[in-house]
PDB file of C-alpha atoms and ligand atoms in Angstrom:
ATOM      1  CA  GLN A   1       0.000   0.000   0.000  1.00 40.00           C
ATOM      2  CA  ASP A   2       1.329   3.392  -1.019  1.00 48.00           C
ATOM      3  CA  VAL A   3       0.931   5.919   1.783  1.00 56.00           C
ATOM      4  CA  ARG A   4       3.664   8.373   0.779  1.00 67.00           C
ATOM      5  CA  THR A   5       2.137  11.765   1.347  1.00 71.00           C
ATOM      6  CA  GLY A   6       4.887  14.163   0.187  1.00 93.00           C
ATOM      7  CA  ALA A   7       3.100  17.151  -1.305  1.00 95.00           C
ATOM      8  CA  TRP A   8       5.564  17.686  -4.199  1.00 95.00           C
ATOM      9  CA  GLU A   9       5.158  14.089  -5.266  1.00 96.00           C
ATOM     10  CA  LEU A  10       1.359  14.413  -5.101  1.00 97.00           C
ATOM     11  CA  CYS A  11       1.575  17.635  -7.107  1.00 98.00           C
ATOM     12  CA  ASP A  12       3.708  16.000  -9.802  1.00 97.00           C
ATOM     13  CA  LEU A  13       1.173  13.201 -10.194  1.00 98.00           C
ATOM     14  CA  ALA A  14      -1.707  15.710 -10.329  1.00 98.00           C
ATOM     15  CA  VAL A  15       0.103  17.701 -13.041  1.00 98.00           C
ATOM     16  CA  SER A  16       0.829  14.701 -15.234  1.00 98.00           C
ATOM     17  CA  VAL A  17      -2.719  13.348 -14.893  1.00 98.00           C
ATOM     18  CA  ALA A  18      -4.243  16.793 -15.557  1.00 98.00           C
ATOM     19  CA  ARG A  19      -2.155  17.133 -18.738  1.00 98.00           C
ATOM     20  CA  GLU A  20      -3.287  13.762 -20.010  1.00 98.00           C
ATOM     21  CA  ALA A  21      -6.943  14.511 -19.194  1.00 98.00           C
ATOM     22  CA  ALA A  22      -6.706  17.915 -20.876  1.00 98.00           C
ATOM     23  CA  GLY A  23      -5.353  16.214 -23.996  1.00 98.00           C
ATOM     24  CA  LEU A  24      -8.276  13.818 -24.006  1.00 98.00           C
ATOM     25  CA  VAL A  25     -10.828  16.628 -23.659  1.00 98.00           C
ATOM     26  CA  ARG A  26      -9.157  18.698 -26.401  1.00 98.00           C
ATOM     27  CA  ALA A  27      -9.209  15.753 -28.787  1.00 97.00           C
ATOM     28  CA  ARG A  28     -12.847  15.051 -27.991  1.00 96.00           C
ATOM     29  CA  ARG A  29     -13.886  18.688 -28.399  1.00 96.00           C
ATOM     30  CA  ALA A  30     -12.192  18.847 -31.792  1.00 95.00           C
ATOM     31  CA  ALA A  31     -14.506  16.043 -32.904  1.00 93.00           C
ATOM     32  CA  GLY A  32     -17.681  17.700 -31.538  1.00 93.00           C
ATOM     33  CA  ILE A  33     -19.402  18.283 -28.201  1.00 92.00           C
ATOM     34  CA  GLY A  34     -20.345  14.659 -27.603  1.00 91.00           C
ATOM     35  CA  HIS A  35     -23.428  13.605 -25.700  1.00 94.00           C
ATOM     36  CA  VAL A  36     -24.924  16.272 -23.401  1.00 94.00           C
ATOM     37  CA  ALA A  37     -27.178  15.320 -20.459  1.00 96.00           C
ATOM     38  CA  THR A  38     -28.644  17.405 -17.639  1.00 95.00           C
ATOM     39  CA  LYS A  39     -28.146  16.886 -13.898  1.00 96.00           C
ATOM     40  CA  SER A  40     -29.825  18.905 -11.117  1.00 94.00           C
ATOM     41  CA  THR A  41     -31.601  21.414 -13.411  1.00 94.00           C
ATOM     42  CA  GLU A  42     -31.957  21.952 -17.153  1.00 95.00           C
ATOM     43  CA  THR A  43     -29.018  24.398 -17.051  1.00 94.00           C
ATOM     44  CA  ASP A  44     -26.731  21.952 -15.189  1.00 94.00           C
ATOM     45  CA  VAL A  45     -25.078  19.900 -17.922  1.00 92.00           C
ATOM     46  CA  VAL A  46     -22.646  17.012 -18.136  1.00 94.00           C
ATOM     47  CA  THR A  47     -21.103  15.686 -21.344  1.00 96.00           C
ATOM     48  CA  SER A  48     -19.518  12.423 -22.361  1.00 96.00           C
ATOM     49  CA  ALA A  49     -16.174  14.292 -22.239  1.00 97.00           C
ATOM     50  CA  ASP A  50     -16.675  15.149 -18.527  1.00 98.00           C
ATOM     51  CA  ARG A  51     -17.273  11.479 -17.804  1.00 98.00           C
ATOM     52  CA  ALA A  52     -14.425  10.185 -19.962  1.00 98.00           C
ATOM     53  CA  ALA A  53     -11.954  12.660 -18.476  1.00 98.00           C
ATOM     54  CA  GLU A  54     -12.980  11.766 -14.936  1.00 98.00           C
ATOM     55  CA  ARG A  55     -12.610   8.063 -15.742  1.00 98.00           C
ATOM     56  CA  LEU A  56      -9.113   8.647 -17.098  1.00 98.00           C
ATOM     57  CA  ILE A  57      -8.135  10.690 -14.029  1.00 98.00           C
ATOM     58  CA  THR A  58      -9.467   8.164 -11.519  1.00 98.00           C
ATOM     59  CA  ASP A  59      -7.876   5.269 -13.439  1.00 98.00           C
ATOM     60  CA  ARG A  60      -4.465   6.969 -13.473  1.00 98.00           C
ATOM     61  CA  ILE A  61      -4.604   7.872  -9.785  1.00 98.00           C
ATOM     62  CA  ARG A  62      -5.738   4.345  -8.909  1.00 97.00           C
ATOM     63  CA  GLN A  63      -2.869   2.845 -10.941  1.00 98.00           C
ATOM     64  CA  ALA A  64      -0.276   5.082  -9.270  1.00 97.00           C
ATOM     65  CA  ARG A  65      -1.710   5.050  -5.739  1.00 97.00           C
ATOM     66  CA  PRO A  66      -4.284   2.292  -5.266  1.00 97.00           C
ATOM     67  CA  ALA A  67      -4.960   3.002  -1.578  1.00 97.00           C
ATOM     68  CA  ASP A  68      -5.896   6.682  -1.945  1.00 97.00           C
ATOM     69  CA  ARG A  69      -9.467   7.946  -1.814  1.00 98.00           C
ATOM     70  CA  ILE A  70     -10.911   9.929  -4.693  1.00 98.00           C
ATOM     71  CA  LEU A  71     -13.835  12.365  -4.732  1.00 98.00           C
ATOM     72  CA  GLY A  72     -14.905  13.240  -8.256  1.00 98.00           C
ATOM     73  CA  GLU A  73     -17.728  15.473  -9.462  1.00 98.00           C
ATOM     74  CA  GLU A  74     -19.087  12.919 -11.899  1.00 97.00           C
ATOM     75  CA  SER A  75     -18.384   9.605 -10.144  1.00 96.00           C
ATOM     76  CA  GLY A  76     -18.623  10.449  -6.451  1.00 96.00           C
ATOM     77  CA  THR A  77     -16.510   8.821  -3.754  1.00 96.00           C
ATOM     78  CA  HIS A  78     -13.999   6.045  -4.391  1.00 97.00           C
ATOM     79  CA  ALA A  79     -13.051   4.419  -1.086  1.00 95.00           C
ATOM     80  CA  GLY A  80      -9.475   3.870   0.072  1.00 96.00           C
ATOM     81  CA  ASP A  81      -7.601   3.542   3.341  1.00 95.00           C
ATOM     82  CA  SER A  82      -4.675   5.912   2.801  1.00 95.00           C
ATOM     83  CA  PRO A  83      -4.762   9.404   4.352  1.00 95.00           C
ATOM     84  CA  VAL A  84      -4.717  10.981   0.886  1.00 97.00           C
ATOM     85  CA  THR A  85      -7.916  12.085  -0.864  1.00 98.00           C
ATOM     86  CA  TRP A  86      -7.901  13.363  -4.433  1.00 98.00           C
ATOM     87  CA  VAL A  87     -10.542  15.928  -5.322  1.00 98.00           C
ATOM     88  CA  VAL A  88     -11.291  15.992  -9.034  1.00 98.00           C
ATOM     89  CA  ASP A  89     -13.285  18.238 -11.343  1.00 98.00           C
ATOM     90  CA  PRO A  90     -12.645  16.802 -14.824  1.00 98.00           C
ATOM     91  CA  ILE A  91     -14.033  19.860 -16.630  1.00 98.00           C
ATOM     92  CA  ASP A  92     -14.687  22.995 -14.603  1.00 98.00           C
ATOM     93  CA  GLY A  93     -16.663  25.217 -16.930  1.00 98.00           C
ATOM     94  CA  THR A  94     -18.686  22.599 -18.783  1.00 98.00           C
ATOM     95  CA  VAL A  95     -21.047  25.272 -20.158  1.00 98.00           C
ATOM     96  CA  ASN A  96     -18.064  26.996 -21.808  1.00 98.00           C
ATOM     97  CA  TYR A  97     -16.989  23.608 -23.179  1.00 98.00           C
ATOM     98  CA  VAL A  98     -20.438  23.014 -24.686  1.00 97.00           C
ATOM     99  CA  TYR A  99     -20.549  26.459 -26.309  1.00 97.00           C
ATOM    100  CA  GLY A 100     -16.978  26.205 -27.593  1.00 96.00           C
ATOM    101  CA  LEU A 101     -15.974  29.361 -25.732  1.00 97.00           C
ATOM    102  CA  GLY A 102     -12.682  28.112 -24.308  1.00 97.00           C
ATOM    103  CA  HIS A 103     -11.988  28.846 -20.639  1.00 98.00           C
ATOM    104  CA  TYR A 104     -12.648  25.463 -19.073  1.00 98.00           C
ATOM    105  CA  GLY A 105     -10.174  23.535 -17.010  1.00 98.00           C
ATOM    106  CA  VAL A 106      -9.165  20.307 -15.352  1.00 98.00           C
ATOM    107  CA  SER A 107      -8.881  20.702 -11.584  1.00 99.00           C
ATOM    108  CA  ILE A 108      -7.119  18.139  -9.376  1.00 99.00           C
ATOM    109  CA  ALA A 109      -6.241  18.606  -5.689  1.00 98.00           C
ATOM    110  CA  ALA A 110      -4.661  16.281  -3.137  1.00 98.00           C
ATOM    111  CA  ARG A 111      -5.763  16.495   0.480  1.00 98.00           C
ATOM    112  CA  VAL A 112      -4.127  14.870   3.495  1.00 96.00           C
ATOM    113  CA  ALA A 113      -6.127  14.697   6.720  1.00 90.00           C
ATOM    114  CA  ASP A 114      -8.670  17.213   5.389  1.00 93.00           C
ATOM    115  CA  VAL A 115      -6.046  19.788   4.377  1.00 96.00           C
ATOM    116  CA  THR A 116      -5.371  20.509   0.701  1.00 98.00           C
ATOM    117  CA  VAL A 117      -1.607  20.071   0.204  1.00 97.00           C
ATOM    118  CA  ALA A 118      -1.274  20.287  -3.573  1.00 98.00           C
ATOM    119  CA  GLY A 119      -3.342  21.341  -6.542  1.00 98.00           C
ATOM    120  CA  VAL A 120      -3.226  21.906 -10.264  1.00 98.00           C
ATOM    121  CA  VAL A 121      -5.653  23.660 -12.596  1.00 99.00           C
ATOM    122  CA  ARG A 122      -5.023  23.429 -16.319  1.00 98.00           C
ATOM    123  CA  ASP A 123      -6.891  25.511 -18.902  1.00 98.00           C
ATOM    124  CA  ILE A 124      -7.761  22.841 -21.443  1.00 98.00           C
ATOM    125  CA  ASP A 125      -8.029  25.149 -24.437  1.00 97.00           C
ATOM    126  CA  SER A 126      -5.070  27.490 -23.870  1.00 97.00           C
ATOM    127  CA  GLY A 127      -2.758  25.063 -22.058  1.00 97.00           C
ATOM    128  CA  ALA A 128      -2.115  27.557 -19.243  1.00 98.00           C
ATOM    129  CA  GLU A 129      -1.377  25.695 -16.034  1.00 98.00           C
ATOM    130  CA  TRP A 130      -1.360  26.802 -12.404  1.00 98.00           C
ATOM    131  CA  ARG A 131      -0.129  24.675  -9.549  1.00 98.00           C
ATOM    132  CA  ALA A 132       0.656  24.978  -5.860  1.00 98.00           C
ATOM    133  CA  VAL A 133       2.079  22.970  -2.996  1.00 97.00           C
ATOM    134  CA  ARG A 134       1.316  23.932   0.603  1.00 96.00           C
ATOM    135  CA  GLY A 135       4.276  25.972   1.819  1.00 96.00           C
ATOM    136  CA  GLY A 136       5.896  25.841  -1.632  1.00 96.00           C
ATOM    137  CA  GLY A 137       4.213  28.745  -3.395  1.00 97.00           C
ATOM    138  CA  ALA A 138       1.841  29.095  -6.334  1.00 98.00           C
ATOM    139  CA  TRP A 139       3.159  28.924  -9.872  1.00 98.00           C
ATOM    140  CA  ARG A 140       2.050  29.519 -13.421  1.00 98.00           C
ATOM    141  CA  ASP A 141       4.611  27.560 -15.374  1.00 90.00           C
ATOM    142  CA  ASP A 142       7.903  28.791 -13.857  1.00 92.00           C
ATOM    143  CA  ARG A 143       6.582  32.110 -12.595  1.00 97.00           C
ATOM    144  CA  ARG A 144       5.767  32.478  -8.907  1.00 98.00           C
ATOM    145  CA  LEU A 145       2.438  34.178  -8.259  1.00 98.00           C
ATOM    146  CA  THR A 146       1.730  36.914  -5.715  1.00 98.00           C
ATOM    147  CA  GLY A 147      -1.807  38.156  -6.459  1.00 98.00           C
ATOM    148  CA  SER A 148      -3.042  41.674  -7.076  1.00 98.00           C
ATOM    149  CA  GLU A 149      -1.548  44.796  -5.520  1.00 98.00           C
ATOM    150  CA  VAL A 150      -4.793  46.763  -5.732  1.00 98.00           C
ATOM    151  CA  THR A 151      -5.689  48.141  -2.301  1.00 97.00           C
ATOM    152  CA  ASP A 152      -8.937  50.013  -2.979  1.00 98.00           C
ATOM    153  CA  LEU A 153     -12.116  47.947  -3.342  1.00 98.00           C
ATOM    154  CA  GLY A 154     -13.623  50.755  -5.403  1.00 98.00           C
ATOM    155  CA  VAL A 155     -11.234  49.953  -8.280  1.00 98.00           C
ATOM    156  CA  ALA A 156     -11.132  46.176  -7.800  1.00 98.00           C
ATOM    157  CA  LEU A 157     -12.126  43.797 -10.595  1.00 99.00           C
ATOM    158  CA  VAL A 158     -13.995  40.947  -8.905  1.00 99.00           C
ATOM    159  CA  ALA A 159     -14.741  37.541 -10.418  1.00 99.00           C
ATOM    160  CA  THR A 160     -17.740  35.528  -9.302  1.00 98.00           C
ATOM    161  CA  GLY A 161     -20.084  32.831 -10.529  1.00 98.00           C
ATOM    162  CA  PHE A 162     -23.618  31.543 -10.208  1.00 98.00           C
ATOM    163  CA  GLY A 163     -24.941  28.081  -9.401  1.00 96.00           C
ATOM    164  CA  TYR A 164     -27.518  26.043 -11.283  1.00 95.00           C
ATOM    165  CA  GLN A 165     -30.412  26.364  -8.775  1.00 95.00           C
ATOM    166  CA  PRO A 166     -32.854  29.194  -9.660  1.00 94.00           C
ATOM    167  CA  ASP A 167     -33.533  30.255  -6.051  1.00 94.00           C
ATOM    168  CA  ARG A 168     -29.815  30.412  -5.211  1.00 95.00           C
ATOM    169  CA  ARG A 169     -29.221  32.344  -8.427  1.00 97.00           C
ATOM    170  CA  ALA A 170     -31.793  34.938  -7.493  1.00 97.00           C
ATOM    171  CA  ARG A 171     -29.936  35.562  -4.205  1.00 97.00           C
ATOM    172  CA  GLN A 172     -26.572  35.594  -5.996  1.00 98.00           C
ATOM    173  CA  GLY A 173     -27.991  38.155  -8.404  1.00 98.00           C
ATOM    174  CA  ALA A 174     -29.181  40.355  -5.540  1.00 98.00           C
ATOM    175  CA  VAL A 175     -25.736  40.221  -3.922  1.00 98.00           C
ATOM    176  CA  VAL A 176     -23.858  41.000  -7.117  1.00 98.00           C
ATOM    177  CA  GLY A 177     -26.270  43.864  -7.825  1.00 98.00           C
ATOM    178  CA  GLY A 178     -25.533  45.335  -4.409  1.00 98.00           C
ATOM    179  CA  LEU A 179     -21.795  44.909  -4.860  1.00 98.00           C
ATOM    180  CA  LEU A 180     -21.493  46.475  -8.333  1.00 98.00           C
ATOM    181  CA  PRO A 181     -21.690  50.141  -7.228  1.00 98.00           C
ATOM    182  CA  HIS A 182     -18.753  49.541  -4.845  1.00 98.00           C
ATOM    183  CA  ILE A 183     -16.218  47.918  -7.207  1.00 98.00           C
ATOM    184  CA  ARG A 184     -14.631  48.518 -10.609  1.00 98.00           C
ATOM    185  CA  ASP A 185     -16.588  45.716 -12.259  1.00 98.00           C
ATOM    186  CA  ILE A 186     -17.621  42.065 -12.173  1.00 98.00           C
ATOM    187  CA  ARG A 187     -16.304  39.233 -14.337  1.00 98.00           C
ATOM    188  CA  ARG A 188     -18.237  35.968 -14.777  1.00 98.00           C
ATOM    189  CA  PHE A 189     -15.958  33.720 -16.797  1.00 98.00           C
ATOM    190  CA  GLY A 190     -17.664  30.391 -16.045  1.00 98.00           C
ATOM    191  CA  SER A 191     -15.030  28.368 -14.193  1.00 98.00           C
ATOM    192  CA  ALA A 192     -14.517  28.822 -10.465  1.00 98.00           C
ATOM    193  CA  ALA A 193     -11.235  26.879 -10.567  1.00 99.00           C
ATOM    194  CA  LEU A 194      -9.805  29.160 -13.256  1.00 99.00           C
ATOM    195  CA  ASP A 195     -11.223  32.261 -11.533  1.00 98.00           C
ATOM    196  CA  LEU A 196      -9.239  31.383  -8.396  1.00 99.00           C
ATOM    197  CA  CYS A 197      -6.077  31.004 -10.499  1.00 99.00           C
ATOM    198  CA  LEU A 198      -6.714  34.368 -12.186  1.00 98.00           C
ATOM    199  CA  ALA A 199      -7.007  35.903  -8.715  1.00 99.00           C
ATOM    200  CA  ALA A 200      -3.751  34.186  -7.703  1.00 99.00           C
ATOM    201  CA  GLU A 201      -2.086  35.754 -10.712  1.00 98.00           C
ATOM    202  CA  GLY A 202      -3.629  39.184 -10.137  1.00 98.00           C
ATOM    203  CA  LEU A 203      -5.486  39.098 -13.477  1.00 98.00           C
ATOM    204  CA  VAL A 204      -8.574  39.762 -11.398  1.00 99.00           C
ATOM    205  CA  ASP A 205      -8.241  41.369  -7.973  1.00 99.00           C
ATOM    206  CA  ALA A 206     -10.514  39.013  -6.007  1.00 99.00           C
ATOM    207  CA  PHE A 207     -13.051  36.191  -6.339  1.00 99.00           C
ATOM    208  CA  TYR A 208     -16.081  35.062  -4.410  1.00 99.00           C
ATOM    209  CA  GLU A 209     -18.861  32.539  -4.987  1.00 98.00           C
ATOM    210  CA  THR A 210     -21.487  30.793  -2.863  1.00 98.00           C
ATOM    211  CA  GLY A 211     -22.685  27.221  -3.301  1.00 98.00           C
ATOM    212  CA  LEU A 212     -19.452  25.720  -4.653  1.00 98.00           C
ATOM    213  CA  ASN A 213     -18.482  22.085  -4.169  1.00 98.00           C
ATOM    214  CA  MET A 214     -15.031  21.074  -3.029  1.00 98.00           C
ATOM    215  CA  TRP A 215     -14.046  19.915  -6.512  1.00 98.00           C
ATOM    216  CA  ASP A 216     -14.699  23.452  -7.808  1.00 98.00           C
ATOM    217  CA  TYR A 217     -12.347  25.201  -5.374  1.00 98.00           C
ATOM    218  CA  ALA A 218      -9.870  22.767  -3.742  1.00 98.00           C
ATOM    219  CA  ALA A 219      -7.102  23.127  -6.341  1.00 99.00           C
ATOM    220  CA  GLY A 220      -7.739  26.772  -7.259  1.00 99.00           C
ATOM    221  CA  GLY A 221      -8.062  27.569  -3.559  1.00 98.00           C
ATOM    222  CA  ILE A 222      -4.558  26.367  -2.691  1.00 98.00           C
ATOM    223  CA  VAL A 223      -3.172  28.200  -5.734  1.00 98.00           C
ATOM    224  CA  ALA A 224      -4.778  31.421  -4.445  1.00 99.00           C
ATOM    225  CA  GLU A 225      -3.649  30.825  -0.854  1.00 98.00           C
ATOM    226  CA  GLU A 226      -0.081  30.088  -1.873  1.00 98.00           C
ATOM    227  CA  ALA A 227      -0.089  33.296  -3.920  1.00 98.00           C
ATOM    228  CA  GLY A 228      -0.718  35.077  -0.614  1.00 98.00           C
ATOM    229  CA  LEU A 229      -4.476  35.602  -0.851  1.00 98.00           C
ATOM    230  CA  ARG A 230      -6.778  34.959   2.076  1.00 98.00           C
ATOM    231  CA  VAL A 231      -9.217  32.188   1.137  1.00 98.00           C
ATOM    232  CA  THR A 232     -12.098  31.791   3.579  1.00 98.00           C
ATOM    233  CA  GLY A 233     -15.845  31.685   4.039  1.00 98.00           C
ATOM    234  CA  LEU A 234     -17.738  34.499   5.766  1.00 98.00           C
ATOM    235  CA  SER A 235     -17.598  35.508   9.431  1.00 98.00           C
ATOM    236  CA  GLY A 236     -14.791  33.193  10.496  1.00 97.00           C
ATOM    237  CA  GLU A 237     -16.021  30.148   8.564  1.00 98.00           C
ATOM    238  CA  PRO A 238     -13.544  28.227   6.436  1.00 98.00           C
ATOM    239  CA  ALA A 239     -14.063  28.277   2.662  1.00 98.00           C
ATOM    240  CA  GLY A 240     -16.905  25.933   1.805  1.00 98.00           C
ATOM    241  CA  ALA A 241     -20.358  25.634   0.296  1.00 97.00           C
ATOM    242  CA  GLY A 242     -21.452  28.751   2.203  1.00 97.00           C
ATOM    243  CA  MET A 243     -18.780  30.936   0.570  1.00 98.00           C
ATOM    244  CA  VAL A 244     -15.392  30.847  -1.073  1.00 99.00           C
ATOM    245  CA  LEU A 245     -13.860  34.321  -0.842  1.00 99.00           C
ATOM    246  CA  ALA A 246     -10.310  34.816  -2.147  1.00 99.00           C
ATOM    247  CA  ALA A 247      -8.729  38.244  -1.855  1.00 99.00           C
ATOM    248  CA  PRO A 248      -5.366  39.835  -1.153  1.00 98.00           C
ATOM    249  CA  ALA A 249      -4.988  41.178   2.399  1.00 98.00           C
ATOM    250  CA  ALA A 250      -5.810  44.806   1.543  1.00 98.00           C
ATOM    251  CA  LEU A 251      -9.084  43.958  -0.214  1.00 98.00           C
ATOM    252  CA  TYR A 252     -10.143  41.096   2.015  1.00 98.00           C
ATOM    253  CA  GLY A 253     -11.636  43.087   4.902  1.00 98.00           C
ATOM    254  CA  PRO A 254     -13.741  45.552   2.892  1.00 98.00           C
ATOM    255  CA  LEU A 255     -14.957  42.872   0.449  1.00 98.00           C
ATOM    256  CA  HIS A 256     -15.727  40.424   3.250  1.00 98.00           C
ATOM    257  CA  ASP A 257     -17.719  43.004   5.212  1.00 98.00           C
ATOM    258  CA  ARG A 258     -19.634  44.150   2.139  1.00 98.00           C
ATOM    259  CA  LEU A 259     -20.524  40.534   1.282  1.00 98.00           C
ATOM    260  CA  VAL A 260     -21.714  39.850   4.847  1.00 98.00           C
ATOM    261  CA  GLU A 261     -23.998  42.878   4.657  1.00 98.00           C
ATOM    262  CA  LEU A 262     -25.321  41.992   1.192  1.00 98.00           C
ATOM    263  CA  HIS A 263     -25.942  38.357   2.119  1.00 97.00           C
ATOM    264  CA  ALA A 264     -27.904  39.384   5.202  1.00 97.00           C
ATOM    265  CA  ARG A 265     -30.031  41.651   3.012  1.00 96.00           C
ATOM    266  CA  ALA A 266     -30.547  38.965   0.326  1.00 94.00           C
ATOM    267  CA  ALA A 267     -31.450  36.165   2.794  1.00 86.00           C
TER     268      ALA A 267
HETATM  269  C1  IPD B 301     -19.280  25.378 -12.358  1.00 69.14           C
HETATM  270  C2  IPD B 301     -18.283  26.460 -12.694  1.00 69.14           C
HETATM  271  C3  IPD B 301     -18.944  27.812 -12.603  1.00 69.14           C
HETATM  272  C4  IPD B 301     -19.519  28.060 -11.250  1.00 69.14           C
HETATM  273  C5  IPD B 301     -20.501  26.960 -10.901  1.00 69.14           C
HETATM  274  C6  IPD B 301     -19.822  25.598 -10.987  1.00 69.14           C
HETATM  275  P1  IPD B 301     -18.941  23.003 -13.607  1.00 69.14           P
HETATM  276  O1  IPD B 301     -18.664  24.099 -12.419  1.00 69.14           O
HETATM  277  O2  IPD B 301     -17.193  26.427 -11.797  1.00 69.14           O
HETATM  278  O3  IPD B 301     -18.030  28.860 -12.844  1.00 69.14           O
HETATM  279  O4  IPD B 301     -20.175  29.297 -11.229  1.00 69.14           O
HETATM  280  O5  IPD B 301     -20.930  27.208  -9.586  1.00 69.14           O
HETATM  281  O6  IPD B 301     -20.743  24.588 -10.675  1.00 69.14           O
HETATM  282  O7  IPD B 301     -20.344  22.511 -13.417  1.00 69.14           O
HETATM  283  O8  IPD B 301     -18.720  23.674 -14.909  1.00 69.14           O
HETATM  284  O9  IPD B 301     -17.922  21.959 -13.275  1.00 69.14           O
HETATM  285 CA1   CA B 302     -20.865  20.330 -13.404  1.00 69.14          CA
HETATM  286 CA1   CA B 303     -17.001  22.645 -11.317  1.00 69.14          CA
HETATM  287 CA1   CA B 304     -17.230  19.914 -13.736  1.00 69.14          CA
END
């Protein structure tokens, strides 16, 4: 049984598996969208490429480390008795994939004892790749990332996203409407994992979204944290389904407090 838990080694495996999965999705997309089915609502889609990529990722992890657990968006929990859990989103941004817009990614994180220790997000279309190891920094290729230097929320470009449930969306819309007058602008690119990497790189100044699952934010979250951003929920909660807020220190307080106020009003 393989219980080596070195974060660099886990990161290297995540990177090589993410590259292979990205290649599979690119090849599939070149041949067409594939079969599209709906999940929780008619706007929540899954394609044959999501499923095939997740199968490839889980197969490769299983081959390399048969004792590890895996949590994947499309296939759920795979049991194991090692302390390592892999958290997999085979395509984050499936709607972008379906429309052929680009900007969808493979996201793979490794967690040990409930702490994310390594993560990689790879933009399938562009080939851009972000990775991080706990304590080892966040990287895009060979460039170390340090987030945005913007200090004034009023000129901050903030990325966010919306879930697939209509009632949640209505609340998310109310919050974003209340936030807009207080920031430079909003970006809704369609992939939470990539949004977190853009925030790590300072290509947006901050990111927040409610209702995310761990596979959406585990890898992007460690990339943002290792770039020096604070990544939390609201009011002392850890990042989770309630909220994933990622912001550099100077923006964190004002954005956090504004979101608390807007969520109370939208409840
Ligand atoms: C979605 C994307 C989107 C976010 C949604 C997620 P999926 O993931 O990350 O940006 O707003 O909340 O569900 O379904 O494309 O893997
Ligand atoms: Ca999905
Ligand atoms: Ca996702
Ligand atoms: Ca997905």
